[in-house]
Amino acid sequence: MKINDPVVLAEVEAAFAAYEAALTGNDVATLDAIFRKAPETLRYGVAENLYGHDEIAAFRSARSPVGLKRMLERTVITTYGDTTATANTMFRRDSMVGKVGRQSQTWVKFAEGWRVVSAHVSIIPE
């Protein structure tokens, strides 16, 4: 198994960049498309545990679009073969003084493209 094949890594980096743009721009339709439409898809958030695409989509559509801008730090994307990847990053927001956010995602390549199948977001004191 090849780790971080440059072609595969570029694909996942592009998918991650599309996710980040959709997240900070509150592009709910794109966010819904990026998370795999399946009951097995999950997202653990700062204050919510979401099981299945339907719960994730409901959360996204109800979330406030205010204050979504963030600065990423130490983003690490790793690919395993040509169908699996992880993306981990830290983030800061102006509204989170003295705190740092952490995000991890598992990406899998399906016929429709790269999709998030699992995500976790948490915020901790610096």
Short mmCIF file of N, CA and C in Angstrom, two decimals:
data_model
loop_
_atom_site.label_atom_id
_atom_site.label_comp_id
_atom_site.label_asym_id
_atom_site.label_seq_id
_atom_site.Cartn_x
_atom_site.Cartn_y
_atom_site.Cartn_z
N MET A 1 0.85 -1.18 0.00
CA MET A 1 0.00 0.00 0.00
C MET A 1 0.89 1.24 0.00
N LYS A 2 0.59 2.15 -0.88
CA LYS A 2 1.37 3.38 -0.97
C LYS A 2 0.74 4.45 -0.09
N ILE A 3 1.54 5.06 0.76
CA ILE A 3 1.09 6.15 1.62
C ILE A 3 1.51 7.47 0.97
N ASN A 4 0.55 8.38 0.88
CA ASN A 4 0.76 9.72 0.33
C ASN A 4 1.24 9.72 -1.12
N ASP A 5 0.63 8.88 -1.94
CA ASP A 5 0.85 8.97 -3.38
C ASP A 5 0.52 10.41 -3.79
N PRO A 6 1.40 11.09 -4.49
CA PRO A 6 1.19 12.51 -4.80
C PRO A 6 -0.12 12.80 -5.54
N VAL A 7 -0.54 11.93 -6.43
CA VAL A 7 -1.78 12.15 -7.17
C VAL A 7 -2.98 12.03 -6.24
N VAL A 8 -2.99 11.01 -5.42
CA VAL A 8 -4.10 10.79 -4.48
C VAL A 8 -4.12 11.91 -3.44
N LEU A 9 -2.95 12.26 -2.94
CA LEU A 9 -2.86 13.32 -1.94
C LEU A 9 -3.42 14.63 -2.49
N ALA A 10 -3.10 14.95 -3.73
CA ALA A 10 -3.62 16.17 -4.35
C ALA A 10 -5.14 16.14 -4.44
N GLU A 11 -5.71 14.98 -4.73
CA GLU A 11 -7.18 14.85 -4.80
C GLU A 11 -7.81 15.15 -3.43
N VAL A 12 -7.24 14.56 -2.38
CA VAL A 12 -7.81 14.75 -1.04
C VAL A 12 -7.59 16.19 -0.57
N GLU A 13 -6.45 16.75 -0.86
CA GLU A 13 -6.20 18.15 -0.50
C GLU A 13 -7.23 19.07 -1.17
N ALA A 14 -7.56 18.79 -2.42
CA ALA A 14 -8.58 19.58 -3.12
C ALA A 14 -9.95 19.39 -2.48
N ALA A 15 -10.29 18.16 -2.12
CA ALA A 15 -11.57 17.89 -1.46
C ALA A 15 -11.63 18.58 -0.10
N PHE A 16 -10.53 18.54 0.64
CA PHE A 16 -10.48 19.20 1.94
C PHE A 16 -10.62 20.72 1.77
N ALA A 17 -9.98 21.29 0.77
CA ALA A 17 -10.09 22.73 0.51
C ALA A 17 -11.53 23.10 0.15
N ALA A 18 -12.20 22.26 -0.63
CA ALA A 18 -13.60 22.50 -0.97
C ALA A 18 -14.47 22.45 0.29
N TYR A 19 -14.18 21.51 1.18
CA TYR A 19 -14.91 21.42 2.45
C TYR A 19 -14.71 22.70 3.25
N GLU A 20 -13.47 23.14 3.38
CA GLU A 20 -13.18 24.33 4.18
C GLU A 20 -13.89 25.56 3.61
N ALA A 21 -13.86 25.72 2.30
CA ALA A 21 -14.54 26.85 1.67
C ALA A 21 -16.06 26.78 1.92
N ALA A 22 -16.61 25.59 1.81
CA ALA A 22 -18.04 25.42 2.06
C ALA A 22 -18.39 25.67 3.52
N LEU A 23 -17.54 25.22 4.42
CA LEU A 23 -17.79 25.40 5.85
C LEU A 23 -17.78 26.88 6.22
N THR A 24 -16.73 27.59 5.84
CA THR A 24 -16.62 29.00 6.22
C THR A 24 -17.57 29.88 5.43
N GLY A 25 -18.03 29.42 4.28
CA GLY A 25 -19.00 30.16 3.48
C GLY A 25 -20.44 29.75 3.72
N ASN A 26 -20.64 28.81 4.63
CA ASN A 26 -21.96 28.27 4.96
C ASN A 26 -22.70 27.76 3.72
N ASP A 27 -21.97 27.06 2.87
CA ASP A 27 -22.54 26.44 1.67
C ASP A 27 -23.07 25.06 2.07
N VAL A 28 -24.27 25.06 2.57
CA VAL A 28 -24.86 23.85 3.15
C VAL A 28 -25.01 22.74 2.11
N ALA A 29 -25.36 23.08 0.89
CA ALA A 29 -25.53 22.06 -0.15
C ALA A 29 -24.21 21.33 -0.41
N THR A 30 -23.12 22.07 -0.48
CA THR A 30 -21.82 21.44 -0.70
C THR A 30 -21.41 20.61 0.51
N LEU A 31 -21.63 21.13 1.71
CA LEU A 31 -21.31 20.35 2.91
C LEU A 31 -22.10 19.05 2.94
N ASP A 32 -23.37 19.11 2.59
CA ASP A 32 -24.20 17.90 2.55
C ASP A 32 -23.65 16.90 1.54
N ALA A 33 -23.15 17.39 0.41
CA ALA A 33 -22.61 16.50 -0.63
C ALA A 33 -21.28 15.88 -0.20
N ILE A 34 -20.50 16.60 0.58
CA ILE A 34 -19.18 16.11 0.98
C ILE A 34 -19.28 14.98 1.99
N PHE A 35 -20.28 15.03 2.86
CA PHE A 35 -20.48 13.94 3.83
C PHE A 35 -21.26 12.83 3.13
N ARG A 36 -20.77 11.61 3.22
CA ARG A 36 -21.41 10.48 2.53
C ARG A 36 -22.86 10.33 2.99
N LYS A 37 -23.73 10.20 2.03
CA LYS A 37 -25.16 10.03 2.32
C LYS A 37 -25.42 8.58 2.71
N ALA A 38 -25.23 8.30 4.01
CA ALA A 38 -25.39 6.94 4.51
C ALA A 38 -25.67 6.99 6.02
N PRO A 39 -26.38 6.00 6.53
CA PRO A 39 -26.65 5.97 7.97
C PRO A 39 -25.40 5.72 8.80
N GLU A 40 -24.34 5.19 8.19
CA GLU A 40 -23.10 4.91 8.93
C GLU A 40 -22.22 6.16 9.11
N THR A 41 -22.49 7.19 8.35
CA THR A 41 -21.70 8.42 8.45
C THR A 41 -21.98 9.08 9.79
N LEU A 42 -20.92 9.55 10.46
CA LEU A 42 -21.15 10.21 11.75
C LEU A 42 -20.26 11.42 11.92
N ARG A 43 -20.72 12.31 12.80
CA ARG A 43 -19.98 13.52 13.13
C ARG A 43 -20.19 13.81 14.61
N TYR A 44 -19.08 13.79 15.35
CA TYR A 44 -19.11 14.22 16.74
C TYR A 44 -18.67 15.67 16.76
N GLY A 45 -19.54 16.56 17.22
CA GLY A 45 -19.23 17.98 17.25
C GLY A 45 -18.91 18.45 18.65
N VAL A 46 -18.75 19.75 18.78
CA VAL A 46 -18.42 20.35 20.06
C VAL A 46 -19.53 20.10 21.07
N ALA A 47 -20.78 20.15 20.62
CA ALA A 47 -21.91 20.00 21.54
C ALA A 47 -22.97 19.04 21.01
N GLU A 48 -22.62 18.22 20.03
CA GLU A 48 -23.61 17.32 19.44
C GLU A 48 -22.95 16.04 18.94
N ASN A 49 -23.72 14.98 18.97
CA ASN A 49 -23.32 13.70 18.40
C ASN A 49 -24.33 13.38 17.31
N LEU A 50 -23.85 13.31 16.08
CA LEU A 50 -24.75 13.15 14.94
C LEU A 50 -24.48 11.82 14.26
N TYR A 51 -25.52 11.01 14.15
CA TYR A 51 -25.43 9.68 13.56
C TYR A 51 -26.23 9.65 12.27
N GLY A 52 -25.56 9.41 11.17
CA GLY A 52 -26.22 9.33 9.88
C GLY A 52 -26.26 10.67 9.17
N HIS A 53 -26.29 10.61 7.85
CA HIS A 53 -26.28 11.82 7.04
C HIS A 53 -27.45 12.72 7.33
N ASP A 54 -28.63 12.15 7.62
CA ASP A 54 -29.81 12.97 7.87
C ASP A 54 -29.62 13.88 9.08
N GLU A 55 -29.04 13.36 10.17
CA GLU A 55 -28.81 14.18 11.36
C GLU A 55 -27.75 15.25 11.09
N ILE A 56 -26.73 14.89 10.33
CA ILE A 56 -25.68 15.86 10.00
C ILE A 56 -26.27 16.98 9.14
N ALA A 57 -27.06 16.64 8.14
CA ALA A 57 -27.67 17.64 7.27
C ALA A 57 -28.63 18.55 8.05
N ALA A 58 -29.39 17.99 8.97
CA ALA A 58 -30.30 18.80 9.78
C ALA A 58 -29.52 19.80 10.64
N PHE A 59 -28.41 19.34 11.21
CA PHE A 59 -27.55 20.23 12.00
C PHE A 59 -27.03 21.37 11.13
N ARG A 60 -26.52 21.03 9.96
CA ARG A 60 -25.95 22.05 9.07
C ARG A 60 -26.99 23.10 8.67
N SER A 61 -28.19 22.64 8.36
CA SER A 61 -29.22 23.59 7.89
C SER A 61 -29.72 24.50 9.01
N ALA A 62 -29.59 24.07 10.27
CA ALA A 62 -30.06 24.87 11.40
C ALA A 62 -28.96 25.74 12.01
N ARG A 63 -27.72 25.53 11.63
CA ARG A 63 -26.59 26.24 12.23
C ARG A 63 -26.55 27.69 11.78
N SER A 64 -26.18 28.57 12.69
CA SER A 64 -26.04 29.99 12.38
C SER A 64 -24.87 30.20 11.43
N PRO A 65 -25.03 31.07 10.44
CA PRO A 65 -23.93 31.37 9.53
C PRO A 65 -22.96 32.42 10.07
N VAL A 66 -23.17 32.89 11.28
CA VAL A 66 -22.34 33.95 11.86
C VAL A 66 -21.09 33.36 12.50
N GLY A 67 -19.96 33.99 12.26
CA GLY A 67 -18.71 33.62 12.94
C GLY A 67 -18.08 32.33 12.49
N LEU A 68 -18.22 31.97 11.23
CA LEU A 68 -17.69 30.70 10.75
C LEU A 68 -16.23 30.80 10.28
N LYS A 69 -15.74 32.01 10.06
CA LYS A 69 -14.37 32.18 9.60
C LYS A 69 -13.41 31.61 10.63
N ARG A 70 -12.37 30.93 10.14
CA ARG A 70 -11.38 30.37 11.04
C ARG A 70 -10.03 30.29 10.35
N MET A 71 -9.00 30.18 11.16
CA MET A 71 -7.65 30.05 10.67
C MET A 71 -7.16 28.64 10.99
N LEU A 72 -6.69 27.94 9.98
CA LEU A 72 -6.22 26.57 10.17
C LEU A 72 -4.73 26.56 10.54
N GLU A 73 -4.36 25.56 11.33
CA GLU A 73 -2.96 25.35 11.71
C GLU A 73 -2.66 23.86 11.69
N ARG A 74 -1.46 23.54 11.32
CA ARG A 74 -0.94 22.18 11.42
C ARG A 74 -1.85 21.14 10.75
N THR A 75 -2.35 21.47 9.59
CA THR A 75 -3.19 20.53 8.86
C THR A 75 -2.32 19.38 8.33
N VAL A 76 -2.76 18.17 8.61
CA VAL A 76 -2.04 16.97 8.15
C VAL A 76 -3.04 16.08 7.43
N ILE A 77 -2.78 15.88 6.14
CA ILE A 77 -3.61 14.98 5.34
C ILE A 77 -2.73 13.80 4.95
N THR A 78 -3.23 12.60 5.19
CA THR A 78 -2.48 11.39 4.88
C THR A 78 -3.37 10.45 4.10
N THR A 79 -2.86 9.94 2.98
CA THR A 79 -3.62 8.97 2.19
C THR A 79 -3.04 7.58 2.39
N TYR A 80 -3.91 6.60 2.34
CA TYR A 80 -3.54 5.19 2.49
C TYR A 80 -4.10 4.46 1.28
N GLY A 81 -3.21 4.07 0.37
CA GLY A 81 -3.68 3.52 -0.88
C GLY A 81 -4.34 4.62 -1.69
N ASP A 82 -5.31 4.23 -2.51
CA ASP A 82 -5.96 5.25 -3.34
C ASP A 82 -7.43 5.47 -2.99
N THR A 83 -7.87 4.93 -1.84
CA THR A 83 -9.28 5.09 -1.49
C THR A 83 -9.54 5.55 -0.05
N THR A 84 -8.51 5.74 0.75
CA THR A 84 -8.72 6.10 2.15
C THR A 84 -7.75 7.20 2.55
N ALA A 85 -8.25 8.15 3.36
CA ALA A 85 -7.40 9.23 3.82
C ALA A 85 -7.91 9.76 5.16
N THR A 86 -7.00 10.40 5.88
CA THR A 86 -7.38 11.12 7.09
C THR A 86 -6.96 12.58 6.92
N ALA A 87 -7.73 13.47 7.51
CA ALA A 87 -7.40 14.89 7.51
C ALA A 87 -7.57 15.39 8.93
N ASN A 88 -6.51 15.95 9.47
CA ASN A 88 -6.53 16.47 10.83
C ASN A 88 -6.00 17.90 10.81
N THR A 89 -6.67 18.77 11.55
CA THR A 89 -6.23 20.16 11.61
C THR A 89 -6.61 20.78 12.94
N MET A 90 -5.88 21.82 13.28
CA MET A 90 -6.27 22.66 14.41
C MET A 90 -6.80 23.95 13.80
N PHE A 91 -7.68 24.64 14.54
CA PHE A 91 -8.22 25.90 14.03
C PHE A 91 -8.44 26.88 15.16
N ARG A 92 -8.43 28.14 14.78
CA ARG A 92 -8.70 29.23 15.72
C ARG A 92 -9.76 30.14 15.11
N ARG A 93 -10.58 30.69 15.99
CA ARG A 93 -11.56 31.69 15.61
C ARG A 93 -11.39 32.89 16.54
N ASP A 94 -11.68 34.07 16.02
CA ASP A 94 -11.58 35.27 16.85
C ASP A 94 -12.47 35.17 18.09
N SER A 95 -13.56 34.44 17.99
CA SER A 95 -14.49 34.31 19.11
C SER A 95 -14.03 33.28 20.15
N MET A 96 -12.93 32.58 19.89
CA MET A 96 -12.46 31.51 20.80
C MET A 96 -11.13 31.91 21.46
N VAL A 97 -11.11 33.04 22.11
CA VAL A 97 -9.88 33.52 22.74
C VAL A 97 -9.43 32.52 23.81
N GLY A 98 -8.16 32.13 23.74
CA GLY A 98 -7.61 31.20 24.72
C GLY A 98 -7.96 29.75 24.46
N LYS A 99 -8.56 29.47 23.32
CA LYS A 99 -8.96 28.10 23.00
C LYS A 99 -8.47 27.74 21.60
N VAL A 100 -8.37 26.45 21.36
CA VAL A 100 -8.01 25.95 20.04
C VAL A 100 -8.96 24.82 19.67
N GLY A 101 -9.39 24.82 18.41
CA GLY A 101 -10.25 23.75 17.94
C GLY A 101 -9.43 22.67 17.26
N ARG A 102 -9.97 21.46 17.30
CA ARG A 102 -9.33 20.32 16.62
C ARG A 102 -10.39 19.63 15.78
N GLN A 103 -9.99 19.23 14.60
CA GLN A 103 -10.91 18.55 13.69
C GLN A 103 -10.21 17.36 13.06
N SER A 104 -10.88 16.24 13.04
CA SER A 104 -10.35 15.07 12.34
C SER A 104 -11.45 14.51 11.46
N GLN A 105 -11.03 14.03 10.29
CA GLN A 105 -11.97 13.46 9.34
C GLN A 105 -11.37 12.21 8.72
N THR A 106 -12.23 11.26 8.42
CA THR A 106 -11.85 10.11 7.61
C THR A 106 -12.56 10.26 6.28
N TRP A 107 -11.78 10.21 5.20
CA TRP A 107 -12.28 10.34 3.84
C TRP A 107 -12.14 9.01 3.12
N VAL A 108 -13.14 8.65 2.34
CA VAL A 108 -13.10 7.43 1.52
C VAL A 108 -13.52 7.81 0.11
N LYS A 109 -12.84 7.24 -0.88
CA LYS A 109 -13.19 7.51 -2.27
C LYS A 109 -14.21 6.49 -2.76
N PHE A 110 -15.37 6.99 -3.14
CA PHE A 110 -16.45 6.18 -3.70
C PHE A 110 -16.59 6.52 -5.18
N ALA A 111 -17.50 5.88 -5.86
CA ALA A 111 -17.72 6.16 -7.28
C ALA A 111 -18.03 7.64 -7.52
N GLU A 112 -18.72 8.28 -6.57
CA GLU A 112 -19.08 9.69 -6.71
C GLU A 112 -17.97 10.64 -6.27
N GLY A 113 -16.86 10.09 -5.78
CA GLY A 113 -15.72 10.93 -5.37
C GLY A 113 -15.40 10.77 -3.90
N TRP A 114 -14.52 11.64 -3.42
CA TRP A 114 -14.09 11.60 -2.02
C TRP A 114 -15.20 12.11 -1.12
N ARG A 115 -15.50 11.34 -0.05
CA ARG A 115 -16.55 11.71 0.89
C ARG A 115 -16.06 11.50 2.33
N VAL A 116 -16.50 12.39 3.22
CA VAL A 116 -16.24 12.22 4.64
C VAL A 116 -17.18 11.16 5.17
N VAL A 117 -16.66 10.17 5.88
CA VAL A 117 -17.49 9.13 6.48
C VAL A 117 -17.50 9.24 8.01
N SER A 118 -16.55 9.99 8.55
CA SER A 118 -16.46 10.17 10.00
C SER A 118 -15.74 11.47 10.28
N ALA A 119 -16.26 12.24 11.25
CA ALA A 119 -15.64 13.50 11.61
C ALA A 119 -15.78 13.74 13.10
N HIS A 120 -14.80 14.45 13.65
CA HIS A 120 -14.83 14.80 15.06
C HIS A 120 -14.30 16.22 15.21
N VAL A 121 -15.01 17.04 15.98
CA VAL A 121 -14.59 18.41 16.25
C VAL A 121 -14.63 18.62 17.76
N SER A 122 -13.57 19.21 18.29
CA SER A 122 -13.55 19.53 19.71
C SER A 122 -12.79 20.82 19.92
N ILE A 123 -13.05 21.46 21.04
CA ILE A 123 -12.36 22.69 21.40
C ILE A 123 -11.79 22.50 22.81
N ILE A 124 -10.52 22.89 22.95
CA ILE A 124 -9.85 22.75 24.25
C ILE A 124 -9.17 24.07 24.61
N PRO A 125 -8.86 24.26 25.89
CA PRO A 125 -8.07 25.44 26.26
C PRO A 125 -6.66 25.32 25.67
N GLU A 126 -6.06 26.47 25.36
CA GLU A 126 -4.68 26.44 24.85
C GLU A 126 -3.73 25.98 25.92
#
